[in-house]
Coordinates of C-alpha atoms in Angstrom, one line a residue:
L11 CA -2.0 -38.4 -15.7
A12 CA -2.9 -41.9 -16.9
S13 CA -6.0 -44.0 -17.6
L14 CA -6.0 -47.8 -18.1
S15 CA -7.0 -49.3 -21.4
P16 CA -7.7 -53.0 -21.2
G17 CA -6.8 -55.5 -24.0
P18 CA -8.6 -58.5 -25.3
G19 CA -10.1 -60.8 -22.7
S20 CA -8.8 -64.2 -24.2
G21 CA -5.3 -65.5 -24.6
Q22 CA -2.3 -63.3 -23.9
E23 CA -3.3 -59.7 -23.0
V24 CA -1.8 -56.2 -23.3
Q25 CA -3.0 -53.2 -21.3
T26 CA -1.9 -49.6 -21.7
E27 CA -2.4 -46.3 -19.9
N28 CA -3.3 -43.0 -21.5
V29 CA -0.9 -40.2 -20.4
T30 CA -1.3 -36.4 -20.2
V31 CA 1.8 -34.3 -19.8
A32 CA 2.7 -30.6 -19.9
E33 CA 4.9 -29.4 -22.7
G34 CA 8.6 -29.8 -21.7
G35 CA 7.7 -32.4 -19.0
V36 CA 8.3 -36.1 -18.7
A37 CA 5.9 -38.8 -19.7
E38 CA 6.0 -42.5 -19.0
I39 CA 4.3 -44.9 -21.4
T40 CA 3.6 -48.3 -19.9
C41 CA 2.5 -51.6 -21.5
R42 CA 1.3 -54.3 -19.1
L43 CA 1.7 -57.9 -20.2
H44 CA -0.3 -60.9 -19.0
Q45 CA 0.9 -64.5 -19.4
Y46 CA 4.0 -63.4 -21.3
D47 CA 5.9 -66.3 -22.9
G48 CA 8.9 -64.4 -24.3
S49 CA 7.3 -63.4 -27.6
I50 CA 8.3 -60.2 -29.4
V51 CA 7.2 -56.9 -28.0
V52 CA 7.3 -53.8 -30.2
I53 CA 6.5 -50.2 -29.2
Q54 CA 5.8 -47.7 -32.0
N55 CA 5.2 -43.9 -32.0
P56 CA 2.2 -42.2 -33.5
A57 CA 4.0 -42.2 -36.9
R58 CA 4.2 -46.0 -36.6
Q59 CA 8.0 -45.8 -36.3
T60 CA 9.4 -48.5 -34.0
L61 CA 10.9 -47.1 -30.9
F62 CA 11.9 -50.4 -29.2
F63 CA 12.0 -54.0 -30.4
N64 CA 11.9 -56.0 -27.3
G65 CA 14.6 -54.3 -25.2
T66 CA 16.6 -52.9 -28.2
R67 CA 16.4 -49.3 -29.3
A68 CA 15.2 -48.9 -32.8
L69 CA 14.8 -45.2 -33.2
K70 CA 17.7 -42.8 -32.6
D71 CA 15.8 -40.3 -30.4
E72 CA 17.6 -40.0 -27.1
R73 CA 14.5 -38.5 -25.5
F74 CA 13.0 -42.0 -25.4
Q75 CA 14.6 -44.3 -22.8
L76 CA 13.6 -47.9 -21.9
E77 CA 13.0 -47.8 -18.1
E78 CA 11.8 -51.4 -17.6
F79 CA 11.4 -54.5 -19.7
S80 CA 10.0 -57.5 -17.7
P81 CA 7.6 -60.4 -18.3
R82 CA 4.9 -58.3 -16.8
R83 CA 5.6 -54.7 -17.9
V84 CA 7.4 -52.6 -20.5
R85 CA 7.9 -49.0 -19.6
I86 CA 9.5 -46.2 -21.7
R87 CA 10.3 -42.7 -20.6
L88 CA 9.9 -39.6 -22.8
S89 CA 11.8 -36.4 -21.7
D90 CA 11.1 -32.9 -22.9
A91 CA 7.6 -33.7 -24.3
R92 CA 6.6 -31.7 -27.4
L93 CA 3.4 -31.2 -29.2
E94 CA 4.6 -33.3 -32.1
D95 CA 5.0 -36.2 -29.7
E96 CA 1.3 -36.2 -29.1
G97 CA -0.8 -39.2 -30.4
G98 CA -1.3 -42.9 -30.0
Y99 CA 1.7 -45.2 -29.0
F100 CA 1.3 -48.8 -30.1
C101 CA 2.2 -51.6 -27.8
Q102 CA 2.2 -54.9 -29.8
L103 CA 2.8 -58.4 -28.6
Y104 CA 3.5 -60.8 -31.5
T105 CA 2.3 -64.4 -30.8
E106 CA 0.1 -66.8 -32.8
D107 CA -2.6 -64.2 -32.0
T108 CA -1.2 -60.6 -32.2
H109 CA -2.3 -58.4 -29.3
H110 CA -2.0 -54.6 -29.3
Q111 CA -3.2 -51.6 -27.4
I112 CA -2.7 -47.9 -27.9
A113 CA -1.6 -45.5 -25.2
T114 CA -2.7 -42.0 -26.1
L115 CA -0.3 -39.2 -25.2
T116 CA -1.8 -35.8 -24.7
V117 CA 0.5 -32.8 -24.5
L118 CA -0.7 -29.6 -22.8
V119 CA 0.8 -26.2 -23.2
A120 CA 1.0 -24.0 -20.1
P121 CA 0.7 -20.2 -20.6
E122 CA 3.7 -18.0 -20.3
N123 CA 3.6 -14.8 -18.3
P124 CA 0.9 -12.6 -19.9
V125 CA 2.0 -9.5 -21.9
V126 CA 0.2 -6.4 -20.6
E127 CA 0.1 -3.2 -22.7
V128 CA -1.8 0.1 -22.4
R129 CA -3.7 1.4 -25.4
E130 CA -2.9 5.1 -24.8
Q131 CA -1.5 7.3 -22.1
A132 CA -3.7 7.6 -19.0
V133 CA -4.6 11.1 -17.9
E134 CA -6.3 12.2 -14.7
G135 CA -10.0 12.2 -15.0
G136 CA -10.0 9.9 -18.0
E137 CA -10.2 6.2 -18.7
V138 CA -7.3 3.8 -19.2
E139 CA -7.6 0.6 -21.4
L140 CA -5.3 -2.3 -20.7
S141 CA -4.8 -5.4 -22.9
C142 CA -3.5 -8.8 -21.7
L143 CA -2.2 -11.3 -24.2
V144 CA -1.2 -15.0 -23.9
P145 CA -0.1 -16.0 -27.4
R146 CA 0.2 -19.7 -26.8
S147 CA -1.6 -22.1 -24.5
R148 CA -3.5 -25.5 -24.6
P149 CA -6.2 -25.6 -23.6
A150 CA -7.1 -21.9 -24.0
A151 CA -5.9 -20.0 -21.0
V152 CA -8.5 -18.2 -18.7
L153 CA -7.5 -14.6 -18.1
R154 CA -8.5 -12.5 -15.1
W155 CA -7.8 -9.0 -14.0
Y156 CA -7.2 -7.8 -10.4
R157 CA -6.7 -4.4 -8.9
D158 CA -6.3 -3.7 -5.1
R159 CA -7.1 -7.4 -4.6
K160 CA -10.5 -7.0 -6.3
E161 CA -11.3 -8.7 -9.6
L162 CA -12.1 -6.4 -12.6
K163 CA -14.5 -7.5 -15.3
G164 CA -12.6 -7.8 -18.6
V165 CA -13.6 -8.8 -22.1
S166 CA -11.8 -11.9 -23.4
S167 CA -11.4 -13.4 -26.9
G168 CA -9.4 -16.4 -28.3
Q169 CA -8.1 -17.7 -31.6
E170 CA -7.0 -21.3 -32.3
N171 CA -3.7 -21.7 -34.1
G172 CA -3.1 -25.3 -34.9
K173 CA -3.0 -27.2 -31.6
V174 CA -2.6 -24.1 -29.4
W175 CA -4.7 -21.0 -28.5
S176 CA -4.0 -17.3 -28.5
V177 CA -6.1 -15.6 -25.9
A178 CA -6.5 -11.8 -25.2
S179 CA -8.4 -9.8 -22.7
T180 CA -9.1 -6.0 -22.3
V181 CA -10.2 -4.0 -19.3
R182 CA -11.2 -0.3 -18.9
F183 CA -11.6 1.9 -15.8
R184 CA -11.4 5.6 -14.8
V185 CA -8.3 6.9 -13.1
D186 CA -7.3 9.8 -10.9
R187 CA -3.9 11.2 -9.7
K188 CA -4.0 8.9 -6.7
D189 CA -4.0 5.9 -9.0
D190 CA -0.6 6.8 -10.4
G191 CA 1.8 4.0 -9.4
G192 CA -1.0 1.6 -8.6
I193 CA -0.7 -2.0 -9.7
V194 CA -3.0 -4.0 -12.0
I195 CA -2.5 -7.7 -12.4
C196 CA -3.4 -10.0 -15.3
E197 CA -3.5 -13.7 -14.3
A198 CA -3.6 -16.7 -16.7
Q199 CA -4.6 -20.2 -15.8
N200 CA -5.2 -23.6 -17.5
Q201 CA -4.9 -27.3 -16.8
A202 CA -1.3 -27.5 -17.8
L203 CA -0.3 -25.6 -14.6
P204 CA -0.2 -27.3 -11.2
S205 CA -3.3 -27.0 -9.1
G206 CA -3.5 -23.6 -7.5
H207 CA -0.8 -22.1 -9.7
S208 CA -1.1 -19.3 -12.3
K209 CA 1.1 -17.0 -14.4
Q210 CA 0.8 -13.3 -13.5
T211 CA 2.1 -10.0 -14.9
Q212 CA 1.9 -6.8 -12.9
Y213 CA 1.4 -3.5 -14.6
V214 CA 2.2 -0.2 -12.9
L215 CA -0.2 2.5 -13.7
D216 CA 1.3 5.7 -15.2
V217 CA -1.4 8.4 -14.7
Q218 CA -0.4 11.9 -15.8
Y219 CA -1.8 14.9 -13.9
S220 CA -1.2 18.7 -13.4
P221 CA 1.4 19.9 -10.9
T222 CA 1.1 21.1 -7.3
A223 CA 3.5 23.3 -5.4
R224 CA 4.1 24.1 -1.7
I225 CA 6.9 26.2 -0.1
H226 CA 8.8 24.9 3.0
A227 CA 11.0 27.4 5.0
S228 CA 14.1 26.3 6.8
Q229 CA 13.0 28.2 10.0
A230 CA 9.8 29.7 11.3
V231 CA 11.2 33.0 12.7
V232 CA 13.8 34.9 10.7
R233 CA 15.9 37.7 12.0
E234 CA 18.3 40.2 10.5
G235 CA 21.5 38.5 9.4
D236 CA 20.0 35.0 9.2
T237 CA 20.2 32.8 6.2
L238 CA 16.8 31.5 5.0
V239 CA 16.3 28.5 2.6
L240 CA 13.0 28.1 0.8
T241 CA 12.2 24.8 -0.8
C242 CA 9.5 24.4 -3.4
A243 CA 8.0 20.9 -3.0
V244 CA 6.5 20.0 -6.4
T245 CA 4.4 17.1 -7.6
G246 CA 3.1 16.3 -11.1
N247 CA 3.3 13.8 -13.9
P248 CA 5.3 14.4 -15.9
R249 CA 7.3 16.1 -13.2
P250 CA 8.0 19.7 -13.9
N251 CA 11.7 20.1 -14.7
Q252 CA 11.8 23.9 -14.4
I253 CA 10.9 25.9 -11.3
R254 CA 10.7 29.7 -11.4
W255 CA 11.2 32.0 -8.3
N256 CA 10.1 35.6 -8.0
R257 CA 9.1 38.2 -5.4
G258 CA 5.8 39.9 -6.2
N259 CA 6.3 42.8 -8.6
E260 CA 9.9 43.2 -7.4
S261 CA 13.1 41.4 -8.5
L262 CA 14.8 38.9 -6.2
P263 CA 17.4 40.3 -3.9
E264 CA 20.9 40.4 -5.4
R265 CA 22.1 38.0 -2.7
A266 CA 19.4 35.4 -3.5
E267 CA 20.5 32.1 -5.0
A268 CA 17.8 30.3 -6.9
L269 CA 18.8 26.7 -7.8
G270 CA 16.0 24.4 -9.0
E271 CA 13.6 23.8 -6.1
T272 CA 15.6 25.8 -3.5
L273 CA 15.9 29.6 -3.0
T274 CA 18.6 30.7 -0.5
L275 CA 18.5 34.2 1.0
P276 CA 21.7 34.9 3.0
G277 CA 22.2 37.9 5.3
L278 CA 18.6 38.8 5.6
A279 CA 17.5 42.5 6.0
S280 CA 14.2 44.2 6.3
A281 CA 14.6 45.2 2.6
D282 CA 14.1 41.5 1.8
N283 CA 10.5 41.5 3.1
G284 CA 7.9 40.6 0.5
T285 CA 5.9 37.8 -1.0
Y286 CA 8.0 35.1 -2.6
T287 CA 6.5 32.7 -5.2
C288 CA 7.6 29.5 -6.9
E289 CA 5.9 28.4 -10.1
A290 CA 6.0 25.0 -11.9
S291 CA 4.1 23.7 -14.9
N292 CA 3.8 20.7 -17.2
K293 CA 1.6 20.0 -20.3
H294 CA -1.4 19.4 -18.1
G295 CA -1.4 22.6 -16.0
H296 CA 0.3 25.2 -13.9
A297 CA 0.9 25.6 -10.1
R298 CA 2.1 28.4 -7.8
A299 CA 2.9 28.6 -4.1
L300 CA 3.3 31.8 -1.9
Y301 CA 5.6 32.6 1.1
V302 CA 5.4 35.9 2.9
L303 CA 8.8 36.9 4.4
V304 CA 8.9 39.2 7.4
V305 CA 12.4 39.9 8.8
Y306 CA 12.4 40.7 12.6
D307 CA 14.7 43.2 14.3
P308 CA 16.4 41.3 17.1
G309 CA 16.3 44.4 19.4
A310 CA 12.5 44.7 18.9
V311 CA 12.1 41.0 19.7
V312 CA 14.1 41.3 22.9
E313 CA 12.2 44.4 24.0
A314 CA 8.9 42.7 23.3
Q315 CA 10.0 39.6 25.3
T316 CA 11.3 41.6 28.4
S317 CA 8.2 43.8 28.5
V318 CA 6.0 40.9 29.4
P319 CA 7.5 40.2 32.9
Y320 CA 7.6 43.9 33.8
A321 CA 3.9 44.2 33.0
I322 CA 3.1 41.2 35.2
V323 CA 5.2 42.5 38.1
G324 CA 3.6 45.9 37.8
G325 CA 0.1 44.4 37.9
I326 CA 1.0 42.4 41.0
L327 CA 2.3 45.5 42.8
A328 CA -0.8 47.5 41.9
L329 CA -3.0 44.8 43.3
L330 CA -1.0 44.7 46.6
V331 CA -1.2 48.5 47.0
F332 CA -5.0 48.3 46.4
L333 CA -5.4 45.6 49.1
I334 CA -3.3 47.6 51.6
I335 CA -5.4 50.7 51.0
C336 CA -8.6 48.7 51.5
V337 CA -7.3 47.3 54.8
L338 CA -6.3 50.7 56.1
V339 CA -9.7 52.2 55.1
G340 CA -11.4 49.3 56.9
M341 CA -9.4 49.8 60.1
V342 CA -10.1 53.6 60.2
W343 CA -13.8 53.0 59.7
C344 CA -13.9 50.4 62.5
S345 CA -12.0 52.7 64.9
V346 CA -14.4 55.6 64.6
R347 CA -17.5 53.4 64.9
Q348 CA -18.8 53.4 68.5
K349 CA -20.3 50.2 69.6
G350 CA -20.7 51.0 73.4
S351 CA -20.5 48.6 76.3
Y352 CA -23.1 46.4 77.8
L353 CA -23.6 44.3 80.9
T354 CA -24.8 40.8 80.9
H355 CA -26.3 39.6 84.1
E356 CA -28.9 37.2 85.4
A357 CA -30.6 39.5 87.8
S358 CA -34.2 40.2 86.9
G359 CA -35.1 43.6 85.9
L360 CA -31.6 44.8 85.1
D361 CA -31.8 44.1 81.3
E362 CA -33.9 47.3 81.0
Q363 CA -31.0 49.5 82.2
G364 CA -29.9 51.8 79.4
E365 CA -26.2 52.0 80.4
A366 CA -23.8 49.4 81.4
R367 CA -22.6 51.6 84.4
E368 CA -26.2 52.0 85.7
A369 CA -26.7 48.3 85.4
F370 CA -23.6 47.8 87.5
L371 CA -24.5 50.4 90.1
N372 CA -28.1 49.2 90.4
G373 CA -27.4 45.5 90.5
S374 CA -27.1 43.5 93.6
D375 CA -23.7 42.3 94.8
G376 CA -24.8 38.7 94.7
H377 CA -25.1 38.7 90.9
K378 CA -22.4 38.0 88.4
R379 CA -21.5 40.7 85.9
K380 CA -19.8 40.8 82.6
E381 CA -18.6 43.9 80.9
E382 CA -17.2 44.1 77.4
F383 CA -15.6 47.1 75.8
F384 CA -14.6 47.5 72.2
I385 CA -11.1 49.1 71.8

């Protein structure tokens, strides 16, 4: 960054540019000359030591290099800028009237990655306090906290040490077991960093909580002779390092093999039935899980499975027999029911006849007759 400083308005003139550079960066100090006639040009550092006399190096500091020396401009280059390089650089033109200007060099210090620490161990249901420290920055770094992409409100403080600042910030919030492994970010920014850039440190939350336990079986149905493996899935922080297996008020079968989180029961028999438990504990609590083992007899399982289709077939047969009986009863009832016969005719006066035969005998030959009998 540079700003122009004009020289005197009469005679030969010198102009300089103020420069701002980040520590460790490169700064260019420029002296602009007007109406230069070949007079002596001297550039001095803030300690008034001569760096260059015209185009000749005067100070043995290899970080300073002469980049340009022309009738219109003198430009030197400073590499690896340091705080002690900060100050006014004199650009002097020696003529009958001496002209000089001062180019002010400002050195900024970018913050390093913040240091995040926890005050004390976080425990489920309690509060955790985190501190963030940037020991060196110029100007003083601005610290911010983020958790789950949301900014947390922290309390910041700073202390000036010479030309640099030491800045710290603290934040407090409640934690639960679900927060274990979560990430909290401390971010530091100041003008020494490029626009839009920052230095960040991520802190992984370590929340301690009581254990939980759950038993998983290798198979859902177990039969005599099978091998069953029970696994005790345990959580907790700190993680329980010892898991105990037992069977109610009885001892484990002699064939059982308990190894950490697994319990293996080979050659199952009905004598192995019972309630199996796994237990785990840490300094924050105790957990227990239950598993009820019922060993099935393969013969009983087969009989139970085959009895189902027999029952269905039997029910169908019974329904068919019932339907057949109903049909037979209906036929017998219809056969004994006398419905008689009747004569339909169009002759007048014959519809009063009581019997079909009388209607036929009394009717005239010229009429149509119809006689129906139920068999």
